[in-house]
Coordinates of C-alpha atoms in Angstrom, one line a residue:
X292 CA -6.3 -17.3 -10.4
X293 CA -8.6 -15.6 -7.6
X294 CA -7.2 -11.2 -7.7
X295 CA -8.0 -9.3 -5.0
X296 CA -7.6 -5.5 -4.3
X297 CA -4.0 -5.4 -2.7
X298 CA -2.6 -8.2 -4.9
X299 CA -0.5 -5.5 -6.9
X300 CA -1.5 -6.4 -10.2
X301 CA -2.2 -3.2 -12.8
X302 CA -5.1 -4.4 -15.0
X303 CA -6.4 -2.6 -18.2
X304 CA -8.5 0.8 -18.1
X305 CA -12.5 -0.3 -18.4
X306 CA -13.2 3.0 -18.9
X307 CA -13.2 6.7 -18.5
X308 CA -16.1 9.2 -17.9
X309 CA -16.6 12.8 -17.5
X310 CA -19.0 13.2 -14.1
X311 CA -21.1 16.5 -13.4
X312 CA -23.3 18.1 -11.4
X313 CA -26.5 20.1 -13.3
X314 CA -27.9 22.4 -11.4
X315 CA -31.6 20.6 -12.8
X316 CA -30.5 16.9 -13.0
X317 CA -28.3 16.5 -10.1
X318 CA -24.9 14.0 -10.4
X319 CA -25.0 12.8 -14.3
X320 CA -22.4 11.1 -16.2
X321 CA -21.7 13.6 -19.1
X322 CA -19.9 11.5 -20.9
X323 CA -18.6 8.0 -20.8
X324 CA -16.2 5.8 -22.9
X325 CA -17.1 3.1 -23.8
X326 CA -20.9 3.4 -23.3
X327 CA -22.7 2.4 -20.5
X328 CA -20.2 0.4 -18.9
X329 CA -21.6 2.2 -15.4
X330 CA -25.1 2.5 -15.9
X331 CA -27.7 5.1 -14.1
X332 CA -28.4 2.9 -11.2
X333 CA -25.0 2.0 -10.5
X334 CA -23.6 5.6 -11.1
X335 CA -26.7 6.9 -8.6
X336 CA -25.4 5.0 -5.8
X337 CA -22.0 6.1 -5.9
X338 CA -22.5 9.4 -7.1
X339 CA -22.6 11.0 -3.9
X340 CA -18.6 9.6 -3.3
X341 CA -17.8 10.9 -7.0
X342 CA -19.7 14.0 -7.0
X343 CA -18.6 14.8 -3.2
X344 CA -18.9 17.9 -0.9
X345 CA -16.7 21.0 -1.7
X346 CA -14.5 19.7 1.3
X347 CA -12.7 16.7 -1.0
X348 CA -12.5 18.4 -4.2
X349 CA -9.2 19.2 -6.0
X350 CA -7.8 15.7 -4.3
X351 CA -7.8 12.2 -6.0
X352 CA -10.5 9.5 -4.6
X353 CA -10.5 6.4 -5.2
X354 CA -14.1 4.1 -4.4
X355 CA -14.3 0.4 -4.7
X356 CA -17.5 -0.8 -5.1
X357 CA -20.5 -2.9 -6.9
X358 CA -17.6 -4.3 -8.8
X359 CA -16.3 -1.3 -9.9
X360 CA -12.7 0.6 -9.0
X361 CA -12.9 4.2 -10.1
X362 CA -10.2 6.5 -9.4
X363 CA -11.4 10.2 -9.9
X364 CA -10.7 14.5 -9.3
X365 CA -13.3 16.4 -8.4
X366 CA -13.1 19.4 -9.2
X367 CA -15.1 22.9 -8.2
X368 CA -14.8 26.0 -10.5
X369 CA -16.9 29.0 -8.7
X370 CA -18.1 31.4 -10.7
X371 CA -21.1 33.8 -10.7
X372 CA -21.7 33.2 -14.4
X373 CA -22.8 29.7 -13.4
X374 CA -26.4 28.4 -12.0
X375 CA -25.6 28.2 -8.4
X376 CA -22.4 30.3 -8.7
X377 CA -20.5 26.9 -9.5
X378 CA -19.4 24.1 -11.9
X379 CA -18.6 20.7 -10.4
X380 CA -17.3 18.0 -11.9
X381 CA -14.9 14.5 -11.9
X382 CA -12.9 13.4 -14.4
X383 CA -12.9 9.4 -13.7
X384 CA -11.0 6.0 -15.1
X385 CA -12.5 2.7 -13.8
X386 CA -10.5 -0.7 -13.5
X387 CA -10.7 -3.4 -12.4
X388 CA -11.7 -4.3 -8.4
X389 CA -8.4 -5.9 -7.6
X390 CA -6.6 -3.5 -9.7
X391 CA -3.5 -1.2 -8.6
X392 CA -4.7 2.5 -9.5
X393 CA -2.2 4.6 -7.8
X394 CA 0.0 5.4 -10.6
X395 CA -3.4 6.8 -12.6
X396 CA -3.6 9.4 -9.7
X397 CA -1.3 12.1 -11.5
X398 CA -2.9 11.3 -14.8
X399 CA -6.5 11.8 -13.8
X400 CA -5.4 15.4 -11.8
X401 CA -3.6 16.0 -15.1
X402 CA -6.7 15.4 -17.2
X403 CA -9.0 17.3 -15.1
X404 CA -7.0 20.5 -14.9
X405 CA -6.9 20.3 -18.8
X406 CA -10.6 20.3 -19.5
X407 CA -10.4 22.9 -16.9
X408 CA -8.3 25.0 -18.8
X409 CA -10.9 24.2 -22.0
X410 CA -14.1 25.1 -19.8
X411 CA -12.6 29.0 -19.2
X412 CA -11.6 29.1 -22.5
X413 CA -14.0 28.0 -24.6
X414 CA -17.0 26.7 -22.1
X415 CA -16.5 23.1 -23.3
X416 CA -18.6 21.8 -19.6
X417 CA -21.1 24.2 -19.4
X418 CA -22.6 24.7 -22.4
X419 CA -24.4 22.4 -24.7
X420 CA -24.9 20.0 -22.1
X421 CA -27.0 17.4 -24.1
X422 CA -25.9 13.9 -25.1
X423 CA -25.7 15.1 -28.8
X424 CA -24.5 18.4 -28.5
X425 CA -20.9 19.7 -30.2
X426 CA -19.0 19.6 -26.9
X427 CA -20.5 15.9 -25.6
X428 CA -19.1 14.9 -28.7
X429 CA -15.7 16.6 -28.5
X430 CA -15.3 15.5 -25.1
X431 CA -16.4 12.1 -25.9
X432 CA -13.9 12.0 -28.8
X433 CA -10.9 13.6 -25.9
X434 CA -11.8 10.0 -23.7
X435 CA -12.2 7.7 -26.5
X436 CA -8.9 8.5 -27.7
X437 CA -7.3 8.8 -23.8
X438 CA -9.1 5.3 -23.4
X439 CA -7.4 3.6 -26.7
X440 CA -3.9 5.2 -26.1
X441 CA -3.4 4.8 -22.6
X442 CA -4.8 0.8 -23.1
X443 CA -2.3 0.2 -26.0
X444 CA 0.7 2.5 -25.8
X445 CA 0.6 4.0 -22.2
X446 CA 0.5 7.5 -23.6
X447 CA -1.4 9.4 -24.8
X448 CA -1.3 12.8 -26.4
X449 CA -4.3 15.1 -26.6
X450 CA -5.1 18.1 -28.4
X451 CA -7.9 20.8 -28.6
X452 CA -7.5 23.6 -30.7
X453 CA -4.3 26.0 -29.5
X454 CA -3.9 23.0 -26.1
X455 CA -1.9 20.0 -25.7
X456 CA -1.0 17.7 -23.3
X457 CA 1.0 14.5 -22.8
X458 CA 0.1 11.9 -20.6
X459 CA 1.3 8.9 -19.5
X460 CA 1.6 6.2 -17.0
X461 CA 5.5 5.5 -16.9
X462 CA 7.0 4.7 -13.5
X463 CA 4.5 2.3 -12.2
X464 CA 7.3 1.0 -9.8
X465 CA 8.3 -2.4 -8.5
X466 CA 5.0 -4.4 -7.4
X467 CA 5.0 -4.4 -3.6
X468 CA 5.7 -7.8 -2.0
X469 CA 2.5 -10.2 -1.0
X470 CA 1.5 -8.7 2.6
X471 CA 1.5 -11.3 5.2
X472 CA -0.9 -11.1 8.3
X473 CA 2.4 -11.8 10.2
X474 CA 4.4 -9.6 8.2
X475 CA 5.4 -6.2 10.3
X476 CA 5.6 -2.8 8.7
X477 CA 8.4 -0.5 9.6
X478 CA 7.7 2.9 8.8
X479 CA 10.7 4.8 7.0
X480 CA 10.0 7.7 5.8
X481 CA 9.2 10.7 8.4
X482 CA 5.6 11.1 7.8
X483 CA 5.8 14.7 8.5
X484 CA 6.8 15.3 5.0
X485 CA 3.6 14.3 4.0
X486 CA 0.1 16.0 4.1
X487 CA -1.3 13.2 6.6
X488 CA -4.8 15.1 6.7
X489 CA -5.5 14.3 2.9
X490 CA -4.7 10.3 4.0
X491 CA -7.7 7.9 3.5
X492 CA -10.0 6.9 6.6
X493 CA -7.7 3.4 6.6
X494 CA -4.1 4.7 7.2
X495 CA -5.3 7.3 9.7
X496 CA -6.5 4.9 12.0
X497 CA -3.7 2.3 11.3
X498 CA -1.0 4.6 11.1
X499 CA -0.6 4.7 14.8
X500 CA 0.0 1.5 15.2
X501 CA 2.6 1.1 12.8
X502 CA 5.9 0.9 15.2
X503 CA 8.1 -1.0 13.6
X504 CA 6.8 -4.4 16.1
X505 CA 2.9 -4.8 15.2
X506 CA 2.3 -7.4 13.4
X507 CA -0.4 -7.0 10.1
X508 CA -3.0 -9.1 12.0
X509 CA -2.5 -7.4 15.8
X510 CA -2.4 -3.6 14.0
X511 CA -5.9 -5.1 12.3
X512 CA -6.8 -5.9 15.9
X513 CA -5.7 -2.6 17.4
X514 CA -7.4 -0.1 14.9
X515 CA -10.8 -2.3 14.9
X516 CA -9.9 -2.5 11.2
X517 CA -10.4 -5.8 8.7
X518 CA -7.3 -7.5 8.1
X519 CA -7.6 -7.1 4.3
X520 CA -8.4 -3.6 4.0
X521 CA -4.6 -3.3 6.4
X522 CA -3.4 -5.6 4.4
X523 CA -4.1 -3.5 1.1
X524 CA -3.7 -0.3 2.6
X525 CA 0.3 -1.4 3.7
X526 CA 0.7 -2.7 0.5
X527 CA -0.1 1.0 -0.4
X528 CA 2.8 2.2 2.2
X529 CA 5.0 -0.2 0.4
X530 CA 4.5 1.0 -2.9
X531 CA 4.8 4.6 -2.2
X532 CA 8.1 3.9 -0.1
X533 CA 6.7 4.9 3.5
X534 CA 7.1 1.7 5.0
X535 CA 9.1 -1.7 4.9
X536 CA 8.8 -4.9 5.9
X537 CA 10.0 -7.4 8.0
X538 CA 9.8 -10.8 10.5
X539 CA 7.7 -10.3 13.4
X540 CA 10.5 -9.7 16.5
X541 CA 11.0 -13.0 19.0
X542 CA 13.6 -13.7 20.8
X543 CA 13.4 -17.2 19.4
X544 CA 14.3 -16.1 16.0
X545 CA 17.6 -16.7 14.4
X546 CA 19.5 -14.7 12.5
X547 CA 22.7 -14.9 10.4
X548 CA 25.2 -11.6 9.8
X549 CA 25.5 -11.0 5.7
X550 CA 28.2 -9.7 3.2
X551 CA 26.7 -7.1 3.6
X552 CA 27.7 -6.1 7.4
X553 CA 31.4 -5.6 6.7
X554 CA 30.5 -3.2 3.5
X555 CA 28.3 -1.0 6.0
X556 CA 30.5 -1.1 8.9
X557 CA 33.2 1.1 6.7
X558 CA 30.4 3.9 6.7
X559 CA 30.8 6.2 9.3
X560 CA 26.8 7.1 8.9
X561 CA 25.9 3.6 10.1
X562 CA 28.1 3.1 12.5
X563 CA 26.7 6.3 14.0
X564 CA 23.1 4.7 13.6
X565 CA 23.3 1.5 15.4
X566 CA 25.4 3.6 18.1
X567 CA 22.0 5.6 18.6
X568 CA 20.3 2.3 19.4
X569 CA 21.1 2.6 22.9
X570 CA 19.9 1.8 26.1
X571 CA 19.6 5.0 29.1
X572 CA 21.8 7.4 26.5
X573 CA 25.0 5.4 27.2
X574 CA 26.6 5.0 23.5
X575 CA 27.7 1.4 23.6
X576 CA 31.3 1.2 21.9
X577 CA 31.2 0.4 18.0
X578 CA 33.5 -2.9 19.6
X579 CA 31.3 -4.1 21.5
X580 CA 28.4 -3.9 18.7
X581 CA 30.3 -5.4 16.3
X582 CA 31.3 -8.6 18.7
X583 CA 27.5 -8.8 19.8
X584 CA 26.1 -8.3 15.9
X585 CA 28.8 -11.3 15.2
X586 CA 27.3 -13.9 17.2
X587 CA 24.0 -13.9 15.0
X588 CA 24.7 -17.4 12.8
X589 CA 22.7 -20.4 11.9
X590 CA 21.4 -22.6 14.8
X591 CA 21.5 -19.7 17.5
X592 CA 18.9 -17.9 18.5
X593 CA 18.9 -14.2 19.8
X594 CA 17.9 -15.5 23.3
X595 CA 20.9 -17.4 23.2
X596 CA 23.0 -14.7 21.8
X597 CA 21.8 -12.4 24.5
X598 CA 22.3 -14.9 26.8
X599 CA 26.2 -14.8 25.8
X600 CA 26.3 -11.0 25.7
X601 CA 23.9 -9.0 27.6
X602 CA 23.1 -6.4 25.4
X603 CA 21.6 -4.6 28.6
X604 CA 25.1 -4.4 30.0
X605 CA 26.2 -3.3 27.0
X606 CA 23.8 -0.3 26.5
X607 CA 22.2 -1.8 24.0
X608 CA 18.9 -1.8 22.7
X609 CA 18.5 -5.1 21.0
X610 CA 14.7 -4.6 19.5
X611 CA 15.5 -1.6 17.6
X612 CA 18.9 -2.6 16.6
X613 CA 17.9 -5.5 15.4
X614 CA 15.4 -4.0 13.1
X615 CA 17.5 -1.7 11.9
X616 CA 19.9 -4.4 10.7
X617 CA 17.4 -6.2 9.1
X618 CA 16.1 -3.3 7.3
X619 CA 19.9 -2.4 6.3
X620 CA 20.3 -6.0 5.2
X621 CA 23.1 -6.8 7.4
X622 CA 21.3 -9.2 9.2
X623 CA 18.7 -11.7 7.7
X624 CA 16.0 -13.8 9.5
X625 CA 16.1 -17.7 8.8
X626 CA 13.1 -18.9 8.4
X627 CA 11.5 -21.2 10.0
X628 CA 8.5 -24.1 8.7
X629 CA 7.8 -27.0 11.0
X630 CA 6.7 -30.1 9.2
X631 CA 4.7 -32.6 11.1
X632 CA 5.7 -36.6 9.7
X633 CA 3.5 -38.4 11.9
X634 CA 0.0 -40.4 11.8
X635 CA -2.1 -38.2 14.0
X636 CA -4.4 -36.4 12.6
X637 CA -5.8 -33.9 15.6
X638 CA -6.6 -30.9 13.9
X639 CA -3.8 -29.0 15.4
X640 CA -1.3 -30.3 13.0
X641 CA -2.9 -29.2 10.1
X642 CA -0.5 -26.0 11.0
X643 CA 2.4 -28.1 10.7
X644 CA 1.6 -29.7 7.2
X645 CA 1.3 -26.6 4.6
X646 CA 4.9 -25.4 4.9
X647 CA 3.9 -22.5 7.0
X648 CA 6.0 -20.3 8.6
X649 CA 6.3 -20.5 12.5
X650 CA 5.4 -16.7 12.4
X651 CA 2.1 -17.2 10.0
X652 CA 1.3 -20.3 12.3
X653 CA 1.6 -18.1 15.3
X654 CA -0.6 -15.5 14.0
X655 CA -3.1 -18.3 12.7
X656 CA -3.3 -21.0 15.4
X657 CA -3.4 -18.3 18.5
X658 CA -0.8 -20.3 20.3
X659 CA 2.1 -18.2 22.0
X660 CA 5.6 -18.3 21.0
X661 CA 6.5 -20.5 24.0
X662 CA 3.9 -23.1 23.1
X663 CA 5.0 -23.4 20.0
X664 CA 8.5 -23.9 20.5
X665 CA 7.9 -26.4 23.2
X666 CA 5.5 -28.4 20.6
X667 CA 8.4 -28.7 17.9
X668 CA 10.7 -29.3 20.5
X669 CA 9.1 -32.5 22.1
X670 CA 7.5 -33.6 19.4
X671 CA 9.7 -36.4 17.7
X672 CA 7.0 -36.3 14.2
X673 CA 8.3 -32.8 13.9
X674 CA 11.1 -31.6 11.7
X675 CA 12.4 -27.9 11.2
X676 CA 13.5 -26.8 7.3
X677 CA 15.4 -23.6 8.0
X678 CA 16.0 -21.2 4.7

């Protein structure tokens, strides 16, 4: 089966190498294990991303390219007693290019500071720099064994002379759910917990577009970025916890209350929340949310239900409420997939054929929500499954 980077899959390490700059050679790969899976040329024109400016060091990188994942932490050590007052150099694992490599992020930092902690004590980086000498071959023998360990077991523990230290790759998490171009991220985490300056170039310019109503494909079309590189980066969001996802907002959807409404509506902290969702500061009574959330059921859409109870009257904000609910799990979405039974085959239909959601056959065919509905509603060769 075709992998691509998103997909959520965690492949096996390819390898691990020890990067560094010589103040003679340039960028060289100390020390790699196994051998020469990243050759000179390949290593040459990527060693500017993993042998970057003093700006990015002591922060994981990831680069994906020429086939090759590689997940690294530079790190600068500045000291007179070294040519050009400083030692650089990355500690790196490569996977695979569709691989997940977030959970290798503490394990790489962890690594690095350790053969930090062996450079200031016993020089293992800066001396003996050749391919043969004692330290090559000690640190060669430190990766080979990381490599093996962290391939078979998933931990590893490593040792040199008085230090020690445990690594492993444990809590790898759920794998994030397949990221539709019509899918919409919510985010739910308040992002200024997080240090949104050491974000990569991708989230930074999608980040402002995430508002809880953007679809995948129209946040790819407002940041000017490609719809897979969102896609991978909110599958990211999802795995990390900062953002959730749900069915693009129409007021043709329909949606059906849950079990789980009546459980949450004996908590006083939600039935403060979906009070907040209101509409000029009026605080709609919890009555008159409860009646309006209790109209949602198969076969009615929320135009209709609005239709029944203004939620404007009401004070309420429908959107946001709406999404909250969904998010809460007190209301879910039914699904949609028009199936097309007749003879013609005008190239239109092929939407209506695949068992594709209306919202992926919005996003895909460019027709508007109102075009669509009219087409499945005159349209006799047309039949609605609804799970």
């Amino acid at each position: 089966m075709f992998k691509y980077e998103g997909c959520g899959e965690i492949g096996s390490l390819r390898a691990i190498f020890l990067a560094q700059f010589h103040h003679l050679q340039g960028p060289m790969i100390r020390c790699q294990y196994p051998d020469d899976l990243i050759d000179k040329e390949n290593f040459d024109l990527l060693s500017r991303f993993l042998i970057p400016k003093n700006e990015v060091q002591e922060q994981t990188i990831t680069v994906n390219s020429n086939g090759y994942k590689i997940s690294g932490y530079p790190t600068f050590l500045p000291d007179k007693k070294y040519p050009r007052n400083y030692l650089l150099f990355n500690l790196c694992v490569v996977c695979h290019p569709w691989s997940r490599t977030v959970q290798f992020e503490p394990f790489v930092k962890k690594l690095s500071q350790f053969f930090t902690n062996l450079e200031k004590e016993a020089a293992i980086l800066s001396e003996d720099m050749e391919e043969n000498s004692e330290n090559s071959i000690k640190i060669k023998s430190i990766l080979e064994k990381v490599f093996n360990d962290m391939n078979h077991e998933g931990k590893t523990v490593v040792t040199h002379e008085q230090n020690t230290l445990h690594l492993s790759v444990i809590n790898l998490g759920s794998e994030p759910t397949h990221v539709g171009d019509h899918k919409v991220p919510v985010l739910v985490e308040n992002l200024d917990e997080y240090h949104t300056e050491e974000f990569d170039l991708t989230s930074t310019k999608i980040l402002p577009h995430i508002d809880g109503f953007n679809s995948v494909a129209r946040i790819a079309m407002l940041s000017d970025v490609e719809v897979n590189a969102v896609r991978a980066c909110v599958q990211n969001l999802l795995y990390h916890k900062v953002v959730e996802l749900t069915p693009m907002f129409l007021y043709s959807n329909v949606y059906t209350t849950t079990p789980k409404l009546a459980h949450l509506f004996k908590q006083p902290e939600f039935r403060d929340d979906i009070q907040s969702y209101n509409l000029g500061g009026t605080t709609p009574s919890l009555r008159d949310l409860y009646s309006f959330i209790c109209l949602f059921c198969h076969g009615r859409s929320l135009r209709e239900v609005c239709h029944r109870q203004s939620p404007q009257k009401l004070g309420i904000d429908e959107r946001k409420l709406i999404q909250y609910l969904v998010l809460k799990g007190a209301l879910r979405r039914i699904e949609r997939y028009p199936v097309y039974q007749g003879d013609d085959n005008d190239e239109s239909y092929t939407w209506f054929t695949r068992g594709y959601p209306t919202d992926l056959i919005l996003i895909k065919s460019g027709m508007s929500s109102h075009e669509l509905e009219l087409r499945m509603e005159e349209d006799p060769d047309i039949y609605i499954l609804n799970r």
